[in-house]
Short mmCIF file of C-alpha atoms and ligand atoms in Angstrom, two decimals:
data_model
loop_
_atom_site.label_atom_id
_atom_site.label_comp_id
_atom_site.label_asym_id
_atom_site.label_seq_id
_atom_site.Cartn_x
_atom_site.Cartn_y
_atom_site.Cartn_z
CA UNK A 1 3.22 -19.83 25.16
CA UNK A 2 6.20 -17.59 25.75
CA UNK A 3 6.07 -14.42 27.83
CA UNK A 4 8.50 -12.80 25.42
CA UNK A 5 6.32 -10.84 22.96
CA UNK A 6 9.06 -10.98 20.33
CA UNK A 7 8.55 -14.75 20.14
CA UNK A 8 4.84 -14.32 19.45
CA UNK A 9 5.29 -11.85 16.68
CA UNK A 10 5.31 -11.61 12.93
CA UNK A 11 7.33 -9.42 10.62
CA UNK A 12 5.42 -7.52 7.96
CA UNK A 13 6.91 -5.65 5.02
CA UNK A 14 4.94 -2.82 3.47
CA UNK A 15 5.74 -1.50 0.00
CA UNK A 16 4.14 1.70 -1.33
CA UNK A 17 3.09 2.50 -4.89
CA UNK A 18 4.93 0.29 -7.41
CA UNK A 19 5.63 2.45 -10.47
CA UNK A 20 5.61 0.69 -13.84
CA UNK A 21 8.32 -1.59 -15.15
CA UNK A 22 11.07 0.08 -13.09
CA UNK A 23 9.28 -0.71 -9.84
CA UNK A 24 8.37 -4.24 -10.86
CA UNK A 25 11.94 -5.07 -11.96
CA UNK A 26 13.39 -3.72 -8.68
CA UNK A 27 11.05 -5.97 -6.71
CA UNK A 28 11.92 -8.93 -8.92
CA UNK A 29 15.61 -8.28 -8.20
CA UNK A 30 15.29 -7.73 -4.45
CA UNK A 31 12.01 -8.84 -2.86
CA UNK A 32 12.67 -12.58 -2.43
CA UNK A 33 16.04 -11.81 -0.80
CA UNK A 34 14.52 -9.12 1.44
CA UNK A 35 11.85 -11.55 2.63
CA UNK A 36 14.54 -14.09 3.42
CA UNK A 37 17.01 -11.73 5.08
CA UNK A 38 14.46 -10.05 7.36
CA UNK A 39 12.35 -13.18 7.99
CA UNK A 40 9.29 -11.47 6.62
CA UNK A 41 5.98 -13.30 7.16
CA UNK A 42 3.64 -11.04 5.20
CA UNK A 43 4.02 -8.46 2.40
CA UNK A 44 1.58 -5.76 1.27
CA UNK A 45 2.16 -3.46 -1.71
CA UNK A 46 0.13 -0.80 -3.48
CA UNK A 47 -0.50 -1.77 -7.12
CA UNK A 48 -2.25 1.34 -8.48
CA UNK A 49 0.66 2.36 -10.75
CA UNK A 50 2.04 -1.02 -11.80
CA UNK A 51 0.88 -0.84 -15.45
CA UNK A 52 3.24 1.81 -16.87
CA UNK A 53 2.11 4.16 -14.10
CA UNK A 54 -1.63 3.75 -14.65
CA UNK A 55 -3.58 1.03 -12.86
CA UNK A 56 -2.88 -2.67 -12.82
CA UNK A 57 -4.19 -5.95 -14.20
CA UNK A 58 -4.41 -9.59 -13.13
CA UNK A 59 -1.21 -10.61 -14.95
CA UNK A 60 0.94 -7.97 -13.25
CA UNK A 61 -0.70 -8.73 -9.91
CA UNK A 62 0.14 -12.44 -10.31
CA UNK A 63 3.79 -11.52 -10.99
CA UNK A 64 3.89 -9.72 -7.64
CA UNK A 65 2.14 -12.58 -5.81
CA UNK A 66 4.77 -14.97 -7.20
CA UNK A 67 7.53 -12.77 -5.77
CA UNK A 68 6.00 -13.02 -2.29
CA UNK A 69 3.46 -10.18 -2.09
CA UNK A 70 0.41 -11.36 -0.11
CA UNK A 71 -2.03 -8.47 -0.71
CA UNK A 72 -2.19 -5.66 -3.30
CA UNK A 73 -4.01 -2.49 -2.29
CA UNK A 74 -5.05 0.22 -4.73
CA UNK A 75 -5.99 3.88 -5.06
CA UNK A 76 -7.31 6.57 -7.37
CA UNK A 77 -5.75 4.83 -10.43
CA UNK A 78 -7.64 1.62 -9.66
CA UNK A 79 -9.73 1.53 -12.84
CA UNK A 80 -7.17 2.95 -15.32
CA UNK A 81 -6.94 -0.53 -16.89
CA UNK A 82 -10.54 -1.36 -17.83
CA UNK A 83 -10.11 -5.16 -17.52
CA UNK A 84 -9.41 -4.68 -13.82
CA UNK A 85 -13.09 -3.78 -13.23
CA UNK A 86 -13.84 -7.48 -13.70
CA UNK A 87 -10.54 -9.00 -12.58
CA UNK A 88 -10.66 -7.50 -9.09
CA UNK A 89 -13.54 -9.76 -8.05
CA UNK A 90 -11.67 -12.89 -9.11
CA UNK A 91 -8.93 -12.78 -6.46
CA UNK A 92 -9.46 -11.83 -2.81
CA UNK A 93 -5.81 -10.73 -2.49
CA UNK A 94 -6.77 -7.66 -4.54
CA UNK A 95 -8.50 -4.85 -2.65
CA UNK A 96 -9.53 -1.28 -3.44
CA UNK A 97 -10.44 1.60 -1.11
CA UNK A 98 -13.38 0.72 1.17
CA UNK A 99 -14.82 4.22 0.70
CA UNK A 100 -15.13 4.04 -3.09
CA UNK A 101 -18.73 4.36 -4.29
CA UNK A 102 -21.06 1.64 -3.02
CA UNK A 103 -21.55 0.75 -6.71
CA UNK A 104 -17.85 -0.02 -7.36
CA UNK A 105 -16.73 -3.62 -7.90
CA UNK A 106 -14.20 -5.25 -5.56
CA UNK A 107 -13.77 -5.29 -1.79
CA UNK A 108 -12.34 -2.80 0.69
CA UNK A 109 -10.74 -5.31 3.03
CA UNK A 110 -9.48 -8.88 3.00
CA UNK A 111 -8.18 -11.47 5.43
CA UNK A 112 -5.17 -13.55 4.37
CA UNK A 113 -3.00 -16.05 6.22
CA UNK A 114 0.76 -16.23 6.74
CA UNK A 115 2.62 -19.50 6.10
CA UNK A 116 2.54 -20.15 9.86
CA UNK A 117 -1.23 -19.66 10.05
CA UNK A 118 -1.54 -16.14 11.47
CA UNK A 119 -4.52 -14.32 9.95
CA UNK A 120 -4.12 -10.71 8.90
CA UNK A 121 -6.79 -8.21 7.85
CA UNK A 122 -5.79 -5.54 5.35
CA UNK A 123 -8.04 -2.50 4.86
CA UNK A 124 -7.66 0.03 2.03
CA UNK A 125 -8.98 3.61 2.33
CA UNK A 126 -8.76 6.72 0.14
CA UNK A 127 -8.59 10.32 1.35
CA UNK A 128 -11.13 13.07 0.64
CA UNK A 129 -8.69 16.01 0.66
CA UNK A 130 -7.24 17.01 -2.77
CA UNK A 131 -8.24 13.60 -4.18
CA UNK A 132 -11.08 14.55 -6.57
CA UNK A 133 -14.14 12.37 -7.17
CA UNK A 134 -15.89 12.99 -3.83
CA UNK A 135 -15.12 9.71 -2.12
CA UNK A 136 -17.16 8.58 0.89
CA UNK A 137 -15.88 9.32 4.40
CA UNK A 138 -12.80 7.17 5.19
CA UNK A 139 -13.43 7.41 8.94
CA UNK A 140 -16.97 6.01 8.69
CA UNK A 141 -15.74 3.42 6.17
CA UNK A 142 -12.97 2.11 8.41
CA UNK A 143 -15.39 1.87 11.35
CA UNK A 144 -17.64 -0.25 9.15
CA UNK A 145 -14.69 -2.44 8.13
CA UNK A 146 -13.70 -2.96 11.77
CA UNK A 147 -17.26 -4.05 12.58
CA UNK A 148 -17.26 -6.50 9.67
CA UNK A 149 -13.86 -8.05 10.47
CA UNK A 150 -14.28 -10.94 12.96
CA UNK A 151 -13.15 -10.19 16.54
CA UNK A 152 -10.57 -12.98 16.58
CA UNK A 153 -8.51 -11.17 13.91
CA UNK A 154 -5.97 -9.19 15.93
CA UNK A 155 -3.60 -8.05 13.19
CA UNK A 156 -5.13 -5.25 11.11
CA UNK A 157 -3.12 -3.17 8.62
CA UNK A 158 -4.54 -0.09 6.91
CA UNK A 159 -3.36 1.56 3.64
CA UNK A 160 -4.71 5.14 3.67
CA UNK A 161 -4.20 6.31 0.08
CA UNK A 162 -4.23 10.08 0.33
CA UNK A 163 -2.56 13.36 -0.57
CA UNK A 164 -2.82 15.30 2.70
CA UNK A 165 -0.51 14.27 5.54
CA UNK A 166 -2.97 15.79 8.02
CA UNK A 167 -5.80 13.55 6.87
CA UNK A 168 -3.51 10.52 7.05
CA UNK A 169 -2.41 11.48 10.57
CA UNK A 170 -6.09 11.84 11.47
CA UNK A 171 -6.79 8.25 10.42
CA UNK A 172 -3.65 7.14 12.30
CA UNK A 173 -4.87 8.64 15.58
CA UNK A 174 -8.47 7.56 14.93
CA UNK A 175 -7.27 3.94 14.80
CA UNK A 176 -4.72 4.05 17.65
CA UNK A 177 -5.22 0.82 19.60
CA UNK A 178 -7.53 -0.56 16.89
CA UNK A 179 -5.06 -1.34 14.09
CA UNK A 180 -1.53 -2.73 14.00
CA UNK A 181 -0.16 -0.34 11.35
CA UNK A 182 -1.74 2.62 9.58
CA UNK A 183 0.29 4.02 6.71
CA UNK A 184 -0.07 6.36 3.76
CA UNK A 185 0.48 5.81 0.05
CA UNK A 186 -0.20 8.00 -3.05
CA UNK A 187 2.27 10.89 -2.73
CA UNK A 188 5.10 8.60 -3.94
CA UNK A 189 7.50 10.33 -1.53
CA UNK A 190 8.62 8.56 1.66
CA UNK A 191 8.22 10.33 4.99
CA UNK A 192 10.51 9.75 7.96
CA UNK A 193 7.81 10.13 10.63
CA UNK A 194 7.42 6.46 11.53
CA UNK A 195 6.20 6.11 15.10
CA UNK A 196 4.33 3.79 17.43
CA UNK A 197 1.35 5.62 18.97
CA UNK A 198 0.62 5.33 22.73
CA UNK A 199 -1.98 2.57 22.36
CA UNK A 200 0.27 0.48 20.11
CA UNK A 201 -0.58 1.38 16.51
CA UNK A 202 2.41 1.96 14.23
CA UNK A 203 2.05 4.90 11.85
CA UNK A 204 3.86 6.45 8.86
CA UNK A 205 2.48 9.21 6.63
CA UNK A 206 3.81 7.77 3.36
CA UNK A 207 5.85 4.66 2.55
CA UNK A 208 7.15 6.23 -0.69
CA UNK A 209 7.17 4.70 -4.14
CA UNK A 210 9.14 1.81 -5.53
CA UNK A 211 10.09 3.57 -8.74
CA UNK A 212 12.72 5.87 -10.20
CA UNK A 213 13.42 9.00 -8.17
CA UNK A 214 15.12 10.54 -11.25
CA UNK A 215 11.61 11.61 -12.14
CA UNK A 216 8.65 13.64 -10.97
CA UNK A 217 6.82 11.16 -8.73
CA UNK A 218 7.83 8.32 -11.06
CA UNK A 219 7.02 10.07 -14.36
CA UNK A 220 9.54 11.31 -16.95
CA UNK A 221 10.67 14.80 -15.99
CA UNK A 222 10.38 16.44 -19.42
CA UNK A 223 6.65 15.94 -20.01
CA UNK A 224 5.69 16.46 -16.36
CA UNK A 225 7.67 19.68 -16.25
CA UNK A 226 6.21 20.90 -19.57
CA UNK A 227 2.72 20.48 -18.16
CA UNK A 228 3.64 22.48 -15.07
CA UNK A 229 5.38 25.26 -16.98
CA UNK A 230 3.15 25.56 -20.07
CA UNK A 231 -0.16 24.52 -18.47
CA UNK A 232 -0.82 22.47 -21.60
CA UNK A 233 -1.90 18.80 -21.76
CA UNK A 234 0.99 16.31 -21.82
CA UNK A 235 1.08 12.54 -21.85
CA UNK A 236 2.78 11.23 -18.73
CA UNK A 237 5.19 8.34 -19.14
CA UNK A 238 6.66 6.34 -16.28
CA UNK A 239 10.47 6.15 -16.06
CA UNK A 240 11.29 2.59 -17.03
CA UNK A 241 14.47 1.79 -15.13
CA UNK A 242 16.58 2.65 -12.08
CA UNK A 243 14.03 2.22 -9.30
CA UNK A 244 14.66 2.60 -5.59
CA UNK A 245 12.71 0.43 -3.21
CA UNK A 246 11.36 2.26 -0.18
CA UNK A 247 9.53 -0.01 2.25
CA UNK A 248 8.74 -0.29 5.94
CA UNK A 249 8.98 -3.29 8.24
CA UNK A 250 6.68 -3.58 11.23
CA UNK A 251 6.97 -6.28 13.87
CA UNK A 252 3.55 -7.07 15.33
CA UNK A 253 2.57 -8.98 18.48
CA UNK A 254 0.26 -11.76 17.27
CA UNK A 255 -1.65 -11.94 20.60
CA UNK A 256 -2.48 -8.25 20.94
CA UNK A 257 -2.16 -7.12 17.32
CA UNK A 258 -0.13 -4.13 18.46
CA UNK A 259 3.16 -3.01 16.94
CA UNK A 260 6.48 -3.84 18.63
CA UNK A 261 8.88 -2.13 16.22
CA UNK A 262 8.89 -0.13 12.99
CA UNK A 263 11.82 0.38 10.63
CA UNK A 264 12.14 1.95 7.19
CA UNK A 265 14.36 0.40 4.55
CA UNK A 266 15.76 1.77 1.29
CA UNK A 267 17.35 -0.23 -1.50
CA UNK A 268 18.94 2.20 -3.98
CA UNK A 269 19.03 1.45 -7.71
CA UNK A 270 21.75 -0.94 -8.89
FE1 FE2 B 307 0.36 6.22 -6.86
FE1 FE2 B 308 -2.72 7.52 -6.00
#
């Protein structure tokens, strides 16, 4: 075994919320090449907005798996497509926040393997601040997940789906030295605060969406703006083309599970 930690490492690529057709098409156009160019071993994306902005389903999930995504996390839009209530239990690459109600279908964490046999645990959490619904405590939930995940799994990646940066930073520090990468999704806006904490956990408050930024968080401006200005109900529609990909690469030491490097990438629309 080499003493050089870079030789005992894997490259992960994390994609935030994929917004509707625009996001899916951008990944179809770019993801296989990105995986190749950066020698990516493992890809995680958040699927909560894949179906025209609202939820996902097994067919869309399979499209992403074929492009090279290994695990799809979720969020507050998890059940927008009713079929997904049953579909989520049929594929262990699909996870939903661990701190959903104890009565919810699906699982809050999964373990998947890279092509070279490294095993990676992915945990999904949802915030309690400004997120409605009264979710269970994400701190207690992630402690439970860490107890359940076998000790020989060193690489642990956590999607904290939440509105408040402070709550996401709280989870990041709570898991310093216990997870490889803790990152936020849900706001759809990338943050440039990527860092490696003192005990080796990489952190970023939000990956940002893969969707059109000529929008209001992925939705057509006109109806979103009308709702804000008039305070009247409006149907939101996802912008269907011109997506940017925002994603983050993290190199992780496979022996210790700790992060060696973190780098954001941006692919602008064609
Ligand atoms: Fe989202
Ligand atoms: Fe969300």
